Short mmCIF file of C-alpha atoms (C1' of nucleotides) and ligand atoms in Angstrom, two decimals:
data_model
loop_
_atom_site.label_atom_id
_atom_site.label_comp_id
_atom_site.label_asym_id
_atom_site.label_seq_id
_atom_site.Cartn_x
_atom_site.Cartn_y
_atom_site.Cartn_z
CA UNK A 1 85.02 95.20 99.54
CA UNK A 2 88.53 96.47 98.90
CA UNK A 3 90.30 97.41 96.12
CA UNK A 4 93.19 95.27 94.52
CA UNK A 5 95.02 98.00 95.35
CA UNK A 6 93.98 98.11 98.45
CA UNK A 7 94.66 94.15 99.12
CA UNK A 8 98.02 93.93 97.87
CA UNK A 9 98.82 96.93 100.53
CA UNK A 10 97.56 95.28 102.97
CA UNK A 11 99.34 91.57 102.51
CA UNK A 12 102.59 93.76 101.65
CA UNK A 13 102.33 95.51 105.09
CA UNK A 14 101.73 92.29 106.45
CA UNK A 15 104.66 90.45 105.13
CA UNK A 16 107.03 93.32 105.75
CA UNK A 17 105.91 92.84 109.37
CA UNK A 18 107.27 89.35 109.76
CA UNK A 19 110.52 90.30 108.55
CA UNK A 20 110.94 93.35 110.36
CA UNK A 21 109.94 91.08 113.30
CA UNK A 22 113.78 89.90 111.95
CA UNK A 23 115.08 93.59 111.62
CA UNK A 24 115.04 92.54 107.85
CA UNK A 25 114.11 94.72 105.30
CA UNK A 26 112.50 93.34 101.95
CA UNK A 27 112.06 94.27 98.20
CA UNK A 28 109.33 95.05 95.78
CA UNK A 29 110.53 91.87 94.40
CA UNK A 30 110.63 89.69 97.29
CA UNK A 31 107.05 91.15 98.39
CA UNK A 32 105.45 90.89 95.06
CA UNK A 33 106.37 87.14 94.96
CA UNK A 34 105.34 86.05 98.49
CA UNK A 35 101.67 87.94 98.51
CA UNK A 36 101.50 87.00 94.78
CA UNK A 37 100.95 90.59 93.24
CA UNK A 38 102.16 92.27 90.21
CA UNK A 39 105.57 93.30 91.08
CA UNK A 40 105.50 97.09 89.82
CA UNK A 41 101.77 98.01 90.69
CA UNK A 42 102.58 96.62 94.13
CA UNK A 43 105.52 98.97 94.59
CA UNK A 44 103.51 101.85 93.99
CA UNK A 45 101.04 100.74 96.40
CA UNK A 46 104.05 100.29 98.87
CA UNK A 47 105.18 104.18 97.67
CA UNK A 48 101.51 105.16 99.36
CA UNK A 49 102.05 103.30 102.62
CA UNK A 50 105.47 105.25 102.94
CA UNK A 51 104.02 108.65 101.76
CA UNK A 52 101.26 107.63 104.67
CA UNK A 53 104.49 106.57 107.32
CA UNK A 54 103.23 103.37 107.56
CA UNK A 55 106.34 101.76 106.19
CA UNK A 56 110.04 102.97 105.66
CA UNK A 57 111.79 102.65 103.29
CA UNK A 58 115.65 102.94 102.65
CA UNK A 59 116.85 104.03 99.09
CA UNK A 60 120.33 102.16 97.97
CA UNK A 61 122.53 99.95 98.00
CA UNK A 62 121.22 97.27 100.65
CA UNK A 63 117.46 99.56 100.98
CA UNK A 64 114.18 97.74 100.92
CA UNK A 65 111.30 98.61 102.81
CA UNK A 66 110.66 98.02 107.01
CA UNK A 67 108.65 98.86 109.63
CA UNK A 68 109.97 100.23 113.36
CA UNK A 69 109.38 97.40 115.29
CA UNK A 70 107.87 99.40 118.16
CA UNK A 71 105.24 100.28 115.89
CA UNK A 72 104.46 97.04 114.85
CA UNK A 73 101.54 96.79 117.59
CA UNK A 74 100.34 100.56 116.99
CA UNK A 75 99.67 100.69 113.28
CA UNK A 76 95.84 99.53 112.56
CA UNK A 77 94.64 97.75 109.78
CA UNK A 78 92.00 100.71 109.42
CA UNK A 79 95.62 103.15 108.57
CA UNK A 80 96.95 100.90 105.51
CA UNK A 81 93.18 100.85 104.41
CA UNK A 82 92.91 104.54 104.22
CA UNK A 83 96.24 105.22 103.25
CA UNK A 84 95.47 103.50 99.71
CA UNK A 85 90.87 103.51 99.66
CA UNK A 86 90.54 106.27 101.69
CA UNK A 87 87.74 106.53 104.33
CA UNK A 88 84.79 106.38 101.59
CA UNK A 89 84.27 102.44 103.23
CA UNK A 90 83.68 104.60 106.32
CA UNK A 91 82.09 107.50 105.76
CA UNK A 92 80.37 106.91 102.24
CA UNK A 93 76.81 106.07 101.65
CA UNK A 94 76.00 102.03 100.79
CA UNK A 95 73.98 103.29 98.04
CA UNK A 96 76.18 106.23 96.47
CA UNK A 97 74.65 109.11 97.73
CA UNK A 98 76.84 112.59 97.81
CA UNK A 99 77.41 111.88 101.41
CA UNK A 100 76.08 109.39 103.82
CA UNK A 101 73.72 111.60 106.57
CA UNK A 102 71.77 110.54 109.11
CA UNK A 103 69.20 113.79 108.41
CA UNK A 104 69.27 112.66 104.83
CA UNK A 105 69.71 109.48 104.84
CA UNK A 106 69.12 106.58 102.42
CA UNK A 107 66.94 103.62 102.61
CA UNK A 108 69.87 101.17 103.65
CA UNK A 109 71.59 104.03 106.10
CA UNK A 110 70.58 102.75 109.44
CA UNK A 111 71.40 99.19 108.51
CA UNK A 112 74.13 99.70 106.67
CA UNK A 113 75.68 102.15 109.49
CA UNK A 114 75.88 99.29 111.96
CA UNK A 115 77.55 96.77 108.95
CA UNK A 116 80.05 99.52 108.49
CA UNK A 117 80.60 100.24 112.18
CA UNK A 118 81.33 96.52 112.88
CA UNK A 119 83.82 96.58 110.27
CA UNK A 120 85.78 100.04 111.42
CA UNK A 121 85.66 98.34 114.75
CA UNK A 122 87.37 95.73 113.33
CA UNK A 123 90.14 97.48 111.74
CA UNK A 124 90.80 99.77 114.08
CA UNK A 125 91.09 96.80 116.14
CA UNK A 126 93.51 94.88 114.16
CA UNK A 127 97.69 95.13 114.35
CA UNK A 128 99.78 94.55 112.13
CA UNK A 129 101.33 92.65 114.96
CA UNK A 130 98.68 90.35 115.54
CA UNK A 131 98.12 89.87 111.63
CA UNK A 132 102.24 88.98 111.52
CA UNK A 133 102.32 86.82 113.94
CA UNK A 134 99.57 84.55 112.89
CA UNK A 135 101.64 84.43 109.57
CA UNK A 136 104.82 83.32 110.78
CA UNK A 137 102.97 81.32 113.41
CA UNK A 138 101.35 79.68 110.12
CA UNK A 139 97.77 79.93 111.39
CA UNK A 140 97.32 82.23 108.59
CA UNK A 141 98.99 82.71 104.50
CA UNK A 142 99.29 85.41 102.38
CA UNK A 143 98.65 83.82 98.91
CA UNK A 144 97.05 81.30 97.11
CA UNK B 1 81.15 98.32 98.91
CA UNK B 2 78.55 97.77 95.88
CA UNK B 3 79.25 98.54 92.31
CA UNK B 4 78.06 101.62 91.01
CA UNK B 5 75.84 99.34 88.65
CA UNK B 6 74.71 97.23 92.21
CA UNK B 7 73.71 100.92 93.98
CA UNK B 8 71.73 102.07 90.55
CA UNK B 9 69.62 98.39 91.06
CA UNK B 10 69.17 98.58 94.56
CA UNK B 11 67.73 102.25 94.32
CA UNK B 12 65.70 101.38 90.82
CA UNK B 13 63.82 98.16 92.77
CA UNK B 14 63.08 100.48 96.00
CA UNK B 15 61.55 102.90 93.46
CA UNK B 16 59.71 100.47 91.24
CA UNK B 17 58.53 98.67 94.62
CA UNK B 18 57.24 102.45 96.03
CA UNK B 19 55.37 102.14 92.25
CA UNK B 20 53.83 98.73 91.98
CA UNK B 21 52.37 99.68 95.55
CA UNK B 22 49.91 101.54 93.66
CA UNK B 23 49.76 99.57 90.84
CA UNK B 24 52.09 101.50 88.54
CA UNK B 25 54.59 100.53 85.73
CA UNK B 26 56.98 102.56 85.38
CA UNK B 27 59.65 103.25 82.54
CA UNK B 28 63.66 103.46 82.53
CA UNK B 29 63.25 106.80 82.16
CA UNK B 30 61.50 107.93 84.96
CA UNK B 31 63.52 105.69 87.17
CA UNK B 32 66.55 106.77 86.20
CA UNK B 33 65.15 110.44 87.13
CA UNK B 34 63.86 109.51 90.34
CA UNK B 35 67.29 108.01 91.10
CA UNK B 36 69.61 109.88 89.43
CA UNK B 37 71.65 107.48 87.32
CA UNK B 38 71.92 107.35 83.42
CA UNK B 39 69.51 106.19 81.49
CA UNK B 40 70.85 103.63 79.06
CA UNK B 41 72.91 102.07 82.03
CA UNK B 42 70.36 102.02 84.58
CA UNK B 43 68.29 99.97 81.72
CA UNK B 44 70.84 97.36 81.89
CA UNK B 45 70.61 96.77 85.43
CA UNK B 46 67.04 96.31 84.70
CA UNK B 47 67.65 93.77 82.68
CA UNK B 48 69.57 91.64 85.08
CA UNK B 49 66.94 91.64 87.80
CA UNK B 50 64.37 90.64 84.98
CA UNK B 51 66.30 87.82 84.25
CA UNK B 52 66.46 87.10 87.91
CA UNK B 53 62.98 87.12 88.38
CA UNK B 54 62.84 90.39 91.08
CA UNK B 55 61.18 92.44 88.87
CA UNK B 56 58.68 91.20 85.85
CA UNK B 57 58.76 94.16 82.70
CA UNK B 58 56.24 94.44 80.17
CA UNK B 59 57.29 95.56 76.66
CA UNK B 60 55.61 97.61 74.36
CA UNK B 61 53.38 100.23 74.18
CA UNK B 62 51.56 101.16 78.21
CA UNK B 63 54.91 98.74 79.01
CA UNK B 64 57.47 99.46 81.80
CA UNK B 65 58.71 97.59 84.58
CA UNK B 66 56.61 96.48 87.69
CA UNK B 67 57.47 93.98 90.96
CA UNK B 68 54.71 91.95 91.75
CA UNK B 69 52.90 93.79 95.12
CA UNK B 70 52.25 90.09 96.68
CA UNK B 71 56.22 89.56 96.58
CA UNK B 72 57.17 92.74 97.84
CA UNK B 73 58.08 91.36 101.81
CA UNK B 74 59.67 88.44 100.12
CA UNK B 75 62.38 90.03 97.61
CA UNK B 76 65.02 90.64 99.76
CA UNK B 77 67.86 93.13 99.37
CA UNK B 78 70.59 89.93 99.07
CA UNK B 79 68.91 88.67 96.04
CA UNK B 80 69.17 92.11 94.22
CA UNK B 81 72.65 92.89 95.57
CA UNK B 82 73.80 88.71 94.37
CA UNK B 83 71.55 89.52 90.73
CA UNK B 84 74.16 92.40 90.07
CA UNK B 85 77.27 91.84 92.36
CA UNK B 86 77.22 87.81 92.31
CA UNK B 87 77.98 86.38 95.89
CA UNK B 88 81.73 87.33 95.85
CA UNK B 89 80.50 90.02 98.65
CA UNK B 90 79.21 87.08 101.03
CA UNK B 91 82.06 84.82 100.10
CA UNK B 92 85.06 86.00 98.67
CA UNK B 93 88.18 86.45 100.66
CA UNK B 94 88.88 90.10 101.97
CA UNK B 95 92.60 89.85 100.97
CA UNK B 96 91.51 88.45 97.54
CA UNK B 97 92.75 85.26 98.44
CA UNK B 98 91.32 82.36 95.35
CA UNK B 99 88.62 81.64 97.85
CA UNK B 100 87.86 81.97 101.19
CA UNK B 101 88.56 78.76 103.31
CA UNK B 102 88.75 78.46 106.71
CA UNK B 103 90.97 75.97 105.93
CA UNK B 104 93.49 78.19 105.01
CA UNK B 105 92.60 81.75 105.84
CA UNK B 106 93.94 84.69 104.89
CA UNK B 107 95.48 86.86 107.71
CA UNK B 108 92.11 88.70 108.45
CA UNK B 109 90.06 85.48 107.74
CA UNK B 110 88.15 85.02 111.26
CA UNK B 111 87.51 88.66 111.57
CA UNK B 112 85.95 89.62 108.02
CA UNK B 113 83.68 86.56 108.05
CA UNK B 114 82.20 87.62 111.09
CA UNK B 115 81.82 91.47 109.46
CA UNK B 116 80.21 89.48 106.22
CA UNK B 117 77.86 87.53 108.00
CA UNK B 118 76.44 91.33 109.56
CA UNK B 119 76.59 92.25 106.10
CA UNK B 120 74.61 89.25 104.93
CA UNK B 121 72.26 89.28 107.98
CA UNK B 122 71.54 92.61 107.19
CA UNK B 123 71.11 92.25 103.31
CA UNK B 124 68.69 88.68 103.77
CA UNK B 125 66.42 90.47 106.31
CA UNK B 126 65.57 93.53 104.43
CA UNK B 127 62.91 93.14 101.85
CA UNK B 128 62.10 95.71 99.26
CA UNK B 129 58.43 96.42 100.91
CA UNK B 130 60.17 97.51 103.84
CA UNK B 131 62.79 100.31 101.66
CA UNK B 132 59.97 101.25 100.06
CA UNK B 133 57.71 101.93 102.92
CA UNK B 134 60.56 104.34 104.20
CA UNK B 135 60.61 105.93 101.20
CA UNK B 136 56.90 106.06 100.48
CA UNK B 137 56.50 108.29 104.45
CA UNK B 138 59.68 110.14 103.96
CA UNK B 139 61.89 109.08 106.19
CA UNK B 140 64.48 108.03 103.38
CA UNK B 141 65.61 109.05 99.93
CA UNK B 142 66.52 107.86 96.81
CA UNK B 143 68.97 110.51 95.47
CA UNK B 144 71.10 113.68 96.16
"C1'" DC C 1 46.85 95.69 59.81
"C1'" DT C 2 49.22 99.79 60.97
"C1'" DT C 3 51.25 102.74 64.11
"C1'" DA C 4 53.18 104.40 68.21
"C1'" DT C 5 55.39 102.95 72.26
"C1'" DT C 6 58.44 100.47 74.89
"C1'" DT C 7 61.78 96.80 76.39
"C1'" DC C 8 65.81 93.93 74.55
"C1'" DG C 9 70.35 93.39 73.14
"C1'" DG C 10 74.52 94.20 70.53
"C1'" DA C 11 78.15 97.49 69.45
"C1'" DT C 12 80.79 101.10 70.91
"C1'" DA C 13 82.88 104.73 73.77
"C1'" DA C 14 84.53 106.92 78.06
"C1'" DA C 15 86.38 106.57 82.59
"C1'" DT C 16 88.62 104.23 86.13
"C1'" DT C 17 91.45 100.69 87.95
"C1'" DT C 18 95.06 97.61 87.37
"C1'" DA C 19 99.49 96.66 85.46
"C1'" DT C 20 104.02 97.46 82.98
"C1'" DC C 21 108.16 99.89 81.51
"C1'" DC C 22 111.89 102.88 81.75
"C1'" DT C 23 114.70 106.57 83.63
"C1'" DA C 24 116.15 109.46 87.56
"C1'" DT C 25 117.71 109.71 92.11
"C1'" DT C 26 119.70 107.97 96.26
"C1'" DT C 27 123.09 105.45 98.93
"C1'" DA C 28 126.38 101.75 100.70
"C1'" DT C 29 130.56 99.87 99.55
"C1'" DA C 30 134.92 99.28 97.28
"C1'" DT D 1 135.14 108.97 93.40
"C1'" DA D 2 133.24 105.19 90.83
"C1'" DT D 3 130.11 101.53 90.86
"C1'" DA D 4 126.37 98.72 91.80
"C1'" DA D 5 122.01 98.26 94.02
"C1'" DA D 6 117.81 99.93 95.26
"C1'" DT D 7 113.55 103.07 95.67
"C1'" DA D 8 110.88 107.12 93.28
"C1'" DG D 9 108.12 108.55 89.86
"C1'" DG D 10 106.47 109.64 85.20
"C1'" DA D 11 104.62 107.71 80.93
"C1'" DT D 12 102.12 104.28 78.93
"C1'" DA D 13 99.28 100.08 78.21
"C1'" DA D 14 95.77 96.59 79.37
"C1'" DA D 15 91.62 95.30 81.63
"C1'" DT D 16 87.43 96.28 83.79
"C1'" DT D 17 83.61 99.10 84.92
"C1'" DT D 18 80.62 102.62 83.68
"C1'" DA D 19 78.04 104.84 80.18
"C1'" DT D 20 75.96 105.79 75.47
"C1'" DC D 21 73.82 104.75 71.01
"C1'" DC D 22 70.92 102.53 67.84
"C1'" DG D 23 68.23 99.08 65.59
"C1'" DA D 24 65.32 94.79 66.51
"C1'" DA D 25 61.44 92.73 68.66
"C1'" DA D 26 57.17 92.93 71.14
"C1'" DT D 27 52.68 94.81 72.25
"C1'" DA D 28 48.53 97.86 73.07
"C1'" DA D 29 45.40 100.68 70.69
"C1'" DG D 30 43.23 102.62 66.75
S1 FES E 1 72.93 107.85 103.73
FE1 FES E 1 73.25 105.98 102.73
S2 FES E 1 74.38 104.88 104.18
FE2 FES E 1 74.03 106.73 105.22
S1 FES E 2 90.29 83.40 103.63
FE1 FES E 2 90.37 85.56 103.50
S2 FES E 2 88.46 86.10 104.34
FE2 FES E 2 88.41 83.94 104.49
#
DNA sequence: CTTATTTCGGATAAATTTATCCTATTTATA
DNA sequence: TATAAATAGGATAAATTTATCCGAAATAAG
């Protein structure tokens, strides 16, 4: 459904949630070990979310990477996944035609329009709040 | 979404389903042509959904691949999809978590299984006679 | 039986994605 | 200013997916 790439983001934007939550900001390191994810593929991922302003990040001594609190409840699931897939899980055709269009479309297009509606819906829907606090609530984990 | 290899099979059993209509085999070849993938690949895939049983082939000379027309409303789009893709689509975890238990749920856990089960809704109720139909009047395509 | 045709299947190559490594740059603190 | 700590980013490597090539096996027809 998503990439690696695209999973790691999204646990990493997660976790730096929580500890923003805590005005604490975190390391490649310390993400990489609590979302279990290859330490320097997942910093480049993180170098996209900041690129996208999803995440800050603070060069130096004492740096890591946060998140402004007061965004916590504004930034969408749907933004990390298009900072790092793009919008092809939104816009492209199910079965890899040059574009996905309704005049043209594909046997699967009507179908697969409402499958990929429900799950824009859903990310759009979904902040990195609400995702943060059901991990440090513990309804919900980040790895294994 | 799919695999490139899971779109090339999807498109390749609509086609050879629009072709066993009438009673036609037809070859990698012309398959590949009609959905514009390459050749030797697209073969492949063939091969997997003849080992799955969704599409019988004939070898030799006046050979090529055919889908029995009783079984058309029967072969759903799920069993081509799992034949290529495996089930990781109707059960792996969206964060790539080892599996998908509810249990112990990944942060987006309640929300993607309800987007999955559209998905596999969608997929199980959509037989190839169906695709074909809409391809065989027009109203869909298989390429460009 | 021979031949032409066609799928099967293994080996290999190209492209993309995933992952690692190392140096440059930035910045807080002493 | 010097130093240590930390992200940025380029180069490279490994793994996976996508794609190609070629000979073996099967089969219909002459
Ligand atoms: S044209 Fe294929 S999904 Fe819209
Ligand atoms: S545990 Fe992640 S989707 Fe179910």
């Amino acid at each position: 459904m998503f990439s690696k790439a695209c999973e790691y983001g999204i646990k990493a934007a997660i976790f730096i949630a929580t500890q923003s939550y805590e005005g604490k900001r975190v390391s490649p390191k310390a993400i990489s070990e609590e979302i279990d994810s290859p330490q320097a593929f997942t910093a480049k991922i993180l170098q996209a979310l900041v690129r996208n302003d999803l995440v800050t990040s603070v060069k130096g001594a004492y740096g890591g990477f946060e998140i402004d609190r007061n965004q916590l409840s504004s930034i969408k699931l749907s933004q990390v996944v298009n900072a790092i897939d793009g919008d092809s899980i939104y816009k492209g055709c199910g079965l890899g035609l040059h574009k996905c269009d309704a005049s043209h479309p594909c046997s699967v297009h009507d179908k697969f329009v409402a499958v990929r509606a429900g799950l824009k819906d859903m990310l759009e829907n979904t902040s990195l709040e609400e995702l943060a606090l059901n991990i440090k609530s513990g309804d919900a984990f980040l790895k294994v």
